[in-house]
XYZ file of C-alpha atoms in Angstrom:
667
model
C 0.000 0.000 0.000
C 2.816 2.401 0.891
C 4.494 1.731 -2.458
C 1.210 2.358 -4.294
C 0.677 5.657 -2.474
C 4.211 6.725 -3.317
C 3.678 5.804 -6.969
C 0.441 7.803 -7.144
C 2.079 10.814 -5.536
C 4.957 10.749 -7.999
C 2.500 10.320 -10.880
C 0.485 13.337 -9.716
C 3.607 15.481 -9.489
C 4.749 14.323 -12.940
C 1.345 15.046 -14.446
C 1.247 18.534 -12.935
C 4.742 19.364 -14.181
C 3.964 17.977 -17.622
C 0.722 19.956 -17.871
C 2.534 23.124 -16.881
C 5.272 22.477 -19.396
C 3.011 21.618 -22.303
C 1.841 25.047 -23.448
C 0.783 25.306 -27.087
C 3.084 27.644 -29.033
C 0.983 29.676 -31.482
C 2.975 31.787 -33.934
C 1.551 34.704 -35.905
C 3.151 36.173 -39.004
C 6.156 35.060 -41.006
C 7.725 32.776 -38.416
C 9.921 29.811 -39.298
C 10.650 28.125 -36.012
C 10.597 24.537 -34.888
C 9.141 25.700 -31.583
C 5.821 26.668 -33.207
C 3.054 24.133 -32.741
C 0.675 26.203 -34.877
C 1.365 28.905 -37.434
C -1.051 31.561 -38.676
C -0.679 34.552 -40.932
C -2.931 36.739 -38.790
C -4.259 36.945 -35.269
C -7.792 36.661 -36.666
C -7.081 33.223 -38.147
C -5.416 32.101 -34.923
C -8.410 33.330 -32.947
C -10.785 31.295 -35.107
C -8.716 28.160 -34.649
C -7.805 28.274 -30.964
C -8.703 29.177 -27.471
C -5.650 30.753 -25.903
C -5.904 29.414 -22.371
C -2.452 28.452 -21.071
C -0.981 29.135 -24.496
C 1.924 31.238 -25.741
C 1.119 33.502 -28.679
C 4.162 34.833 -30.521
C 3.965 37.761 -32.940
C 6.759 37.748 -35.507
C 8.795 40.877 -36.251
C 7.082 43.341 -38.572
C 3.815 45.298 -38.749
C 0.667 43.279 -38.051
C -2.475 44.988 -39.361
C -5.632 44.248 -37.396
C -9.108 44.088 -38.839
C -10.621 43.843 -35.364
C -9.673 44.341 -31.730
C -7.571 41.646 -30.064
C -9.992 40.246 -27.488
C -8.645 38.193 -24.574
C -11.552 36.824 -22.527
C -12.510 34.133 -20.011
C -11.591 31.350 -22.442
C -8.021 32.640 -22.557
C -6.918 32.361 -18.927
C -3.190 31.879 -18.601
C -2.427 33.252 -22.066
C 0.909 34.879 -22.867
C 1.216 37.277 -25.827
C 4.721 38.268 -26.834
C 6.580 39.929 -29.669
C 10.179 39.935 -30.834
C 10.734 43.250 -29.045
C 8.868 46.530 -28.968
C 11.141 47.975 -31.659
C 10.604 44.898 -33.837
C 6.951 43.859 -33.506
C 4.125 46.341 -34.132
C 0.429 45.587 -33.808
C -1.365 48.240 -35.840
C -4.982 49.346 -35.926
C -4.334 51.259 -39.121
C -5.228 51.065 -42.782
C -2.015 51.142 -44.804
C -2.073 53.746 -47.577
C 0.804 53.144 -49.984
C -0.470 54.104 -53.451
C -0.371 57.874 -53.361
C -0.526 60.037 -56.448
C 0.007 63.754 -56.993
C -2.728 66.219 -57.787
C -2.597 69.940 -58.433
C -4.908 71.768 -56.076
C -5.866 75.438 -55.951
C -5.448 76.640 -52.385
C -7.658 79.158 -50.606
C -5.195 81.889 -51.598
C -5.638 80.884 -55.269
C -2.111 79.444 -55.394
C -1.745 76.092 -57.179
C 0.008 73.458 -55.071
C 0.906 69.830 -55.671
C -0.765 67.591 -53.088
C -0.628 63.852 -52.476
C -3.952 62.057 -52.918
C -4.982 58.520 -52.018
C -8.276 56.842 -52.911
C -10.086 55.137 -50.037
C -11.890 51.790 -50.048
C -15.652 51.708 -50.282
C -15.845 50.791 -46.615
C -13.628 52.429 -43.985
C -13.899 54.221 -40.643
C -13.484 58.023 -40.943
C -10.250 59.145 -39.278
C -8.938 62.389 -37.823
C -5.236 61.629 -37.703
C -2.681 60.190 -40.069
C 0.663 58.583 -39.225
C 3.328 58.872 -41.897
C 6.110 56.321 -42.133
C 9.456 58.082 -42.048
C 11.715 55.137 -41.343
C 11.440 51.410 -41.947
C 13.384 50.600 -38.794
C 13.608 51.650 -35.170
C 11.042 52.451 -32.504
C 7.444 53.459 -33.090
C 8.315 57.160 -32.777
C 11.209 56.748 -35.197
C 9.085 54.917 -37.749
C 5.983 57.104 -37.809
C 5.088 60.747 -37.307
C 1.712 62.322 -36.563
C -0.006 64.513 -39.133
C -2.940 66.791 -38.281
C -6.251 67.478 -39.965
C -6.472 70.720 -41.918
C -7.114 73.535 -39.466
C -7.139 77.276 -39.218
C -4.726 79.269 -37.087
C -5.828 79.787 -33.489
C -8.056 82.874 -33.459
C -9.886 84.897 -30.823
C -13.610 85.498 -31.098
C -15.277 88.723 -29.967
C -17.683 87.428 -27.303
C -20.258 84.772 -26.530
C -23.688 85.431 -27.978
C -25.748 86.801 -25.076
C -28.924 85.352 -26.566
C -27.459 81.812 -26.577
C -24.316 81.716 -24.400
C -24.269 77.927 -24.218
C -23.947 77.438 -27.960
C -22.932 80.550 -29.874
C -19.994 82.882 -30.256
C -19.681 86.115 -32.207
C -16.536 86.132 -34.315
C -14.644 88.934 -36.032
C -15.011 89.702 -39.761
C -12.876 87.531 -42.018
C -12.446 84.654 -39.585
C -15.169 82.351 -40.913
C -16.424 81.371 -44.333
C -20.093 81.583 -45.147
C -19.999 77.941 -46.186
C -17.426 75.138 -45.984
C -17.051 72.087 -48.165
C -18.924 69.195 -46.494
C -19.737 71.485 -43.572
C -21.488 68.796 -41.554
C -18.071 67.322 -40.815
C -16.232 70.590 -40.138
C -15.399 71.064 -36.455
C -14.761 73.995 -34.126
C -12.549 73.736 -31.031
C -12.965 76.260 -28.198
C -10.508 76.801 -25.347
C -11.853 77.267 -21.829
C -10.005 77.288 -18.458
C -8.865 73.703 -17.830
C -10.485 72.176 -20.916
C -10.845 72.618 -24.658
C -14.000 71.335 -26.340
C -14.551 70.212 -29.921
C -17.943 70.623 -31.593
C -19.795 70.004 -34.783
C -21.173 73.168 -36.334
C -24.888 73.797 -36.323
C -24.785 76.890 -38.531
C -22.774 79.906 -39.559
C -24.832 83.081 -39.785
C -22.719 86.090 -40.710
C -20.379 86.436 -37.694
C -22.326 84.036 -35.501
C -20.918 80.530 -35.099
C -23.429 78.172 -33.471
C -22.249 74.856 -32.072
C -24.242 71.670 -32.360
C -23.510 70.606 -28.766
C -22.732 72.941 -25.894
C -20.303 72.790 -22.993
C -22.055 71.805 -19.768
C -21.967 75.414 -18.589
C -22.038 78.753 -20.363
C -19.148 79.577 -22.672
C -18.525 82.955 -20.933
C -17.530 81.201 -17.698
C -13.880 81.034 -18.726
C -13.523 83.843 -21.204
C -11.417 85.702 -18.629
C -8.750 82.996 -18.805
C -9.143 81.414 -22.242
C -8.248 84.358 -24.453
C -11.506 83.498 -26.256
C -9.394 81.253 -28.445
C -10.831 78.886 -31.024
C -9.985 77.312 -34.352
C -11.706 75.517 -37.231
C -10.543 72.048 -38.269
C -11.384 69.216 -40.646
C -11.998 71.874 -43.304
C -10.799 71.546 -46.899
C -10.470 75.320 -47.120
C -7.889 75.243 -44.305
C -5.588 72.753 -46.062
C -2.753 75.236 -46.503
C 0.234 74.048 -44.458
C 2.743 71.210 -44.965
C 1.907 68.256 -42.739
C -1.871 68.788 -42.886
C -4.317 66.377 -44.459
C -8.002 66.423 -45.306
C -10.368 63.463 -45.412
C -12.792 64.218 -48.234
C -15.805 62.013 -47.578
C -17.574 63.352 -50.649
C -14.779 62.454 -53.075
C -13.803 59.374 -51.005
C -10.129 60.197 -50.873
C -7.584 61.778 -48.562
C -5.487 64.800 -49.526
C -2.101 65.451 -47.960
C 0.063 68.570 -48.136
C 3.624 67.169 -48.207
C 6.642 68.554 -46.421
C 9.586 69.493 -48.635
C 11.511 66.342 -49.438
C 8.584 63.928 -49.094
C 8.333 61.791 -52.234
C 5.028 60.388 -53.454
C 6.742 57.283 -54.844
C 7.720 55.855 -51.465
C 5.191 57.682 -49.292
C 3.380 55.373 -46.834
C 0.841 56.424 -44.203
C -1.451 54.639 -41.781
C -5.038 55.754 -41.225
C -6.331 54.465 -37.846
C -9.434 52.270 -37.960
C -9.785 50.882 -34.415
C -10.343 52.699 -31.119
C -9.201 49.727 -29.029
C -6.380 47.494 -30.215
C -6.238 45.135 -27.216
C -9.129 44.400 -24.858
C -8.598 42.084 -21.872
C -11.753 41.304 -19.892
C -13.222 38.742 -17.485
C -10.055 36.710 -17.288
C -6.888 36.208 -15.232
C -3.206 35.307 -15.413
C -2.578 37.040 -18.732
C 0.818 38.375 -19.778
C 1.519 40.753 -22.683
C 5.116 41.708 -23.411
C 7.770 42.903 -25.843
C 5.751 44.526 -28.602
C 4.216 47.859 -29.641
C 0.594 48.812 -30.188
C 0.242 51.608 -32.740
C -2.255 53.554 -34.859
C -5.420 53.930 -32.795
C -8.495 55.871 -33.887
C -9.719 59.095 -32.290
C -12.864 58.413 -30.242
C -14.957 61.588 -30.505
C -17.822 60.261 -28.375
C -16.466 62.160 -25.388
C -17.237 65.387 -27.223
C -20.267 64.388 -29.296
C -22.117 62.133 -26.821
C -20.695 62.761 -23.353
C -19.968 65.980 -21.509
C -17.609 67.827 -23.883
C -16.266 70.052 -21.095
C -15.328 67.262 -18.691
C -12.417 67.747 -16.304
C -9.349 65.561 -16.984
C -10.998 64.119 -20.124
C -13.238 62.027 -17.881
C -15.764 62.116 -20.735
C -13.608 59.655 -22.700
C -14.065 56.039 -21.631
C -12.155 54.133 -24.305
C -8.450 53.357 -24.685
C -6.089 51.689 -27.121
C -5.344 49.012 -24.504
C -8.234 48.340 -22.110
C -8.474 45.940 -19.158
C -11.724 45.221 -17.279
C -12.793 42.652 -14.675
C -9.449 40.894 -14.662
C -6.842 39.719 -12.171
C -3.129 39.120 -12.416
C -2.668 40.828 -15.761
C 0.977 41.671 -16.407
C 1.944 44.156 -19.116
C 5.652 44.779 -19.559
C 8.141 45.810 -22.196
C 5.379 47.495 -24.226
C 5.164 50.671 -26.272
C 1.820 52.314 -26.917
C 2.160 55.019 -29.585
C 0.282 57.068 -32.155
C -3.265 56.644 -30.862
C -6.212 59.011 -30.721
C -7.520 58.633 -27.171
C -6.329 57.244 -23.850
C -3.290 55.005 -24.104
C -3.817 52.312 -21.452
C -6.899 52.024 -19.230
C -7.044 49.596 -16.308
C -10.724 50.195 -15.767
C -13.253 48.301 -13.645
C -12.416 45.547 -11.149
C -8.797 45.029 -12.117
C -6.603 43.607 -9.362
C -3.121 42.328 -8.542
C -1.774 43.479 -11.887
C 1.364 45.216 -13.141
C 2.421 47.656 -15.835
C 6.203 47.777 -16.026
C 9.035 48.988 -18.264
C 6.747 50.639 -20.785
C 6.398 53.713 -22.965
C 3.226 55.592 -23.863
C 3.678 58.384 -26.387
C 1.816 60.463 -28.969
C -1.655 59.900 -27.532
C -4.845 61.898 -28.003
C -5.803 62.056 -24.310
C -4.236 60.555 -21.148
C -1.315 58.189 -21.265
C -2.708 55.995 -18.479
C -6.032 55.842 -16.639
C -6.648 53.792 -13.514
C -10.024 52.782 -12.087
C -13.634 53.809 -12.538
C -15.505 56.163 -10.237
C -18.390 54.775 -8.240
C -20.350 56.787 -5.682
C -20.979 53.739 -3.511
C -18.577 51.144 -2.116
C -17.615 48.551 -4.715
C -17.403 44.870 -3.848
C -14.506 44.388 -6.264
C -12.772 47.723 -6.926
C -9.652 48.229 -8.999
C -6.846 47.631 -6.518
C -3.253 46.518 -5.915
C -1.942 47.745 -9.252
C 1.770 48.475 -9.658
C 2.794 50.941 -12.377
C 6.547 51.379 -12.554
C 9.424 52.378 -14.798
C 7.248 53.956 -17.461
C 7.902 56.857 -19.840
C 4.629 58.684 -20.531
C 5.055 61.646 -22.843
C 3.577 63.700 -25.657
C -0.175 63.495 -25.069
C -3.429 65.420 -25.091
C -3.420 65.921 -28.865
C -7.225 65.715 -29.154
C -8.446 65.907 -25.561
C -6.074 68.632 -24.344
C -7.318 68.215 -20.761
C -6.129 64.614 -20.530
C -3.536 64.320 -17.715
C -0.503 62.095 -18.157
C -1.854 59.699 -15.514
C -5.502 59.855 -14.463
C -5.840 57.874 -11.236
C -9.619 57.986 -10.842
C -10.046 55.234 -8.252
C -7.328 52.735 -7.436
C -7.039 51.222 -3.965
C -3.629 50.191 -2.593
C -2.027 51.035 -5.924
C 1.567 52.075 -6.484
C 2.680 54.482 -9.219
C 6.445 54.702 -8.946
C 9.606 55.530 -10.898
C 7.832 56.939 -13.952
C 8.491 59.995 -16.084
C 5.509 62.087 -17.223
C 6.132 65.016 -19.544
C 4.867 67.075 -22.483
C 1.128 67.142 -21.784
C -1.103 70.188 -22.198
C -2.574 69.721 -18.755
C -1.696 68.049 -15.444
C 0.912 65.326 -14.903
C -0.934 63.101 -12.396
C -4.577 63.580 -11.369
C -6.360 61.682 -8.580
C -10.033 61.427 -7.659
C -13.177 62.371 -9.480
C -15.648 65.244 -9.350
C -15.057 66.678 -5.846
C -16.833 63.651 -4.370
C -14.154 61.023 -3.951
C -14.597 58.538 -1.096
C -11.756 57.246 1.053
C -12.125 53.670 -0.151
C -11.444 54.624 -3.772
C -7.818 55.682 -3.257
C -7.010 54.271 0.194
C -3.477 53.075 0.696
C -2.158 54.234 -2.670
C 1.327 55.679 -3.167
C 2.684 57.956 -5.906
C 6.453 58.004 -5.545
C 9.789 58.625 -7.259
C 8.139 60.080 -10.379
C 9.636 62.816 -12.560
C 6.815 65.181 -13.565
C 7.911 68.031 -15.785
C 7.253 70.313 -18.763
C 3.492 70.313 -18.422
C 0.800 72.725 -19.593
C 2.808 73.946 -22.573
C 1.080 77.323 -22.295
C -2.242 75.983 -23.598
C -4.644 75.608 -20.635
C -5.050 76.947 -17.071
C -5.720 75.543 -13.599
C -3.239 72.650 -13.505
C -0.193 71.217 -11.789
C 2.332 68.409 -11.771
C -0.134 66.819 -9.388
C -3.862 67.609 -9.050
C -6.349 66.117 -6.592
C -9.931 66.439 -7.813
C -11.468 66.967 -4.367
C -13.049 64.527 -1.933
C -11.445 62.147 0.526
C -8.138 60.989 -0.932
C -7.895 58.059 1.482
C -4.530 59.109 2.955
C -2.821 58.759 -0.396
C 0.922 59.456 -0.186
C 3.040 61.462 -2.634
C 6.660 60.763 -1.813
C 10.000 61.544 -3.469
C 8.602 63.080 -6.649
C 10.321 65.844 -8.629
C 8.106 68.479 -10.268
C 9.220 71.364 -12.471
C 8.433 73.508 -15.512
C 4.658 73.883 -15.375
C 3.449 76.619 -17.740
C -0.173 77.705 -18.070
C -1.703 79.801 -20.850
C -0.173 83.279 -20.661
C -3.565 84.972 -20.538
C -4.893 82.548 -17.924
C -3.802 81.352 -14.509
C -2.707 78.390 -12.454
C 0.539 76.757 -13.537
C 1.074 75.228 -10.100
C 3.233 72.456 -8.700
C 0.935 70.557 -6.334
C -2.751 71.491 -6.414
C -5.243 70.199 -3.840
C -8.586 71.337 -5.182
C -11.899 71.935 -3.430
C -12.784 69.569 -0.553
C -9.576 67.556 -0.947
C -8.941 65.766 2.344
C -6.470 63.271 3.802
C -3.400 63.447 1.604
C 0.310 63.630 2.399
C 3.298 65.085 0.520
C 6.734 64.000 1.750
C 10.279 64.342 0.371
C 9.233 66.062 -2.866
C 10.971 68.780 -4.877
C 8.997 71.481 -6.723
C 10.627 74.292 -8.695
C 10.260 76.491 -11.769
C 6.477 76.697 -11.916
C 4.657 79.658 -13.444
C 2.603 80.113 -10.279
C 2.713 78.802 -6.697
C 4.571 75.598 -5.858
C 1.594 74.576 -3.715
C -2.016 75.665 -4.190
C -4.173 74.746 -1.219
C -7.714 75.279 -2.517
C -9.911 74.408 0.462
C -7.883 71.284 1.114
C -7.909 69.966 4.673
C -5.886 67.409 6.601
C -3.109 67.947 4.082
C 0.315 66.937 5.404
C 3.477 68.538 3.996
C 6.699 67.161 5.499
C 10.321 67.326 4.339
C 9.650 68.918 0.947
C 11.657 71.496 -0.988
C 9.649 74.284 -2.639
C 11.685 76.716 -4.745
C 10.401 79.622 -6.822
C 13.290 81.459 -8.441
C 11.530 83.540 -11.072
C 8.643 85.956 -10.544
C 6.452 84.892 -13.456
C 3.375 86.141 -11.563
C 2.672 87.847 -8.255
C 2.003 84.533 -6.531
C 4.372 83.178 -3.910
C 5.412 79.648 -3.039
C 2.254 79.011 -0.993
C -1.210 79.886 -2.302
C -4.163 79.225 -0.021
C -7.860 79.899 -0.432
C -9.878 81.663 2.233
C -12.715 79.691 3.836
C -16.198 80.108 2.445
C -19.657 79.580 3.829
C -20.021 76.388 1.813
C -20.089 73.343 4.136
C -16.960 71.228 3.876
C -14.868 73.987 2.310
C -12.004 75.091 4.545
C -8.221 75.141 4.598
C -6.119 73.101 6.998
C -2.633 71.805 6.380
C 0.415 70.789 8.394
C 3.647 72.364 7.125
C 6.553 70.765 8.976
C 10.273 70.429 8.270
C 10.140 71.907 4.763
C 12.397 74.269 2.830
C 10.670 77.229 1.137
C 12.998 79.450 -0.866
C 12.175 82.053 -3.454
C 11.315 85.624 -4.291
C 8.049 85.420 -2.347
C 6.858 82.900 0.233
C 3.185 83.655 0.861
C 0.930 84.599 -2.046
C -1.289 86.502 0.346
C -0.972 87.731 3.894
C -4.707 87.370 4.518
C -4.781 85.664 7.897
C -7.926 83.603 7.270
C -6.185 81.749 4.451
C -3.468 80.375 6.722
C -4.463 80.583 10.382
C -6.169 77.162 10.580
C -2.936 75.361 9.716
C 0.115 74.322 11.721
C 3.757 75.180 10.994
C 7.089 74.219 12.562
C 10.730 73.272 11.898
C 10.627 74.959 8.481
C 13.425 76.866 6.771
C 12.275 80.020 4.963
C 14.407 82.119 2.644
C 13.344 85.106 0.556
C 16.771 86.111 -0.655
C 17.487 88.173 2.427
C 14.333 90.277 1.989
C 12.138 90.370 5.137
C 9.170 88.004 4.916
C 5.699 89.274 5.727
C 3.723 86.477 7.330
C -0.087 86.011 7.269
C -1.845 88.721 9.191
C 0.789 91.232 7.984
C 3.074 90.332 10.852
C 6.809 89.884 11.251
C 8.453 86.514 11.773
C 8.879 87.141 15.509
C 5.193 88.081 15.848
C 4.234 84.974 13.855
C 6.270 82.847 16.266
C 4.949 84.374 19.480
C 1.343 85.064 18.465
C -0.695 88.231 18.183
C -4.103 89.433 19.272
C -5.657 88.337 15.985
C -3.711 85.060 15.926
C -2.813 84.097 19.501
C -1.494 80.611 18.696
C 2.308 80.669 18.108
C 3.453 79.176 14.803
C 6.826 78.096 13.412
C 8.300 78.198 16.904
C 11.326 76.108 15.871
C 11.581 77.440 12.307
C 14.181 79.807 10.916
C 14.670 82.375 8.183
C 18.022 81.496 6.615
C 19.685 80.575 3.342
C 19.152 76.784 3.037
C 22.540 76.513 1.271
C 21.692 74.509 -1.820
C 24.725 73.106 -3.626
C 23.909 75.085 -6.793
C 20.378 76.484 -7.002
C 20.987 78.323 -10.294
C 22.157 75.036 -11.786
C 19.113 73.212 -10.412
C 21.139 71.249 -7.880
C 19.009 71.404 -4.746
C 21.066 69.055 -2.653
C 22.105 70.627 0.640
C 25.548 71.652 1.778
C 26.682 69.975 5.030
C 26.166 73.107 7.127
C 22.612 73.832 5.862
C 20.403 75.268 8.626
C 17.597 73.005 7.401
C 19.553 69.932 8.475
C 19.753 71.343 11.986
C 15.952 71.411 12.074
C 15.631 67.760 11.211
C 15.338 68.004 7.429
C 16.259 64.666 5.860
C 18.296 64.865 2.630
C 16.453 63.684 -0.492
C 18.190 61.503 -3.083
C 16.969 63.001 -6.361
C 19.111 60.598 -8.408
C 16.666 57.777 -7.674
C 13.681 59.587 -9.255
C 12.253 58.474 -12.605
C 12.437 55.212 -14.574
C 15.195 52.800 -13.534
C 15.427 51.208 -16.974
């Protein structure tokens, strides 16, 4: 009996090992390998022939054109999808256009110009972006470049139409045409404060431009900060600059205005046809690695169906790579490039998953979105996600208000060692709609990220980091570096860290903020905000704001300011944006090092530092008792080296040195 039991145990172990080892190898594309059990020319044919559970799917080097989204579902548990490398294997949602011809075209200025023209098939999905192949080798950004639809210069209208302020603007003479070719598909984009909205045109009546769908509030709301800017796009009459194209749905062809040196003989472009290239849902234990997803379609539903004026592009719910209701999904070694909406979206009920060593670039909205907002407690929320060592850059091409990372609701999630840059709006945004609940973001950490060169002078009301109100669940921002935030010159709010209305329960530790257009920290009715061991530097007086900007309390319930400023360094031309006592007196301060270049600092309540420390009749509670006004002794502030010299007075007050060399991607 003992021998039989031993035999059965060994047999069970052997069977388990054998089952684990025997994974079907499914190869897609031109692969000649003895390791392939099955070979298919396309993913579609492989999908028809196989379930992918516990299988390895290998994409060969080259460009793989999709005719439908790659769907990984419950029948595909345990699947692994790999390529030959993200600079070798490209999964494309585009229509390849490689038979261009030249055509003489009379421009709007009556000048004849040679354009490239390509006929379109009888059935295709209309597209609003074109990606031109510039190189047959290299990465996705080296191979293809974005081209824009024909558009006018950015103009300023006169004013919103008082008789219909939700839909109409009054323009200046000469800005609009009485009629455009195929006008039903011509679009108008209007800039606001923290958004820009794109609309179909209802009618043009003399100087009056009426939009088919309105922003959710009156257009005049943000005219003080928008410059009343707008432009016309997708208009044949505006095809007048190299690099522009026009999709002529009437003639069923696409026209392209070539750059000097572009040759029609070898000109190849890709017209996106799919919103979502990869969709993983209702499954688990899926791995996707070592390839690039490219050429995704612009999803205009956020403007045409949803709220066109939505904060942080929350009106856009699609993405080029989408994951829903899934566990243990591991994405690594990927590039996501040249797409029209969000790059990657880990949406509803995603858990115990990772996104590592990746690049997201040239996207129409956000690079990455995490979680879905729900006003009530979810039984299976998006949670325990790790996002690390990513390079997220060059986004917001269609939805300008898309932040680099939009962390809507992600519990016990870690976003660490990433670089986010070159977006028209915020770097990282958390929460949703001033009504976030603690359980949506509880236990999450945003750390060691490099957030820089944001805003690009296009929108207002932004920062490297923005919390969209509500209970942030004690989320921690630690060891991040933030710099070069630039808002629209006629607007406001190019801040570093921005805790917006009703933000509560959030901590900032060991961060560096410098070179922002406006305040390093904007406390807009945020409460229980902890600020410990940070460096805030403002070297250039772009505006009259100081390092700290705080909002006075209002009569609205839940709106008040309360933060804890301890063991920080604040150095610049101005410390406090305002000396209004009510904006600062509910907060606590100590062990800080202040420096205003040797110029005396006026503290809230229009008091001196000694009065601030001992208390006054209007503010009897002493503040900053152990703080000091002194040069913090940076190694080289003008050279952006904010490490401290050994005899820095900040060190004597317990400041812990920050290792900036560890910030950003490690690979």
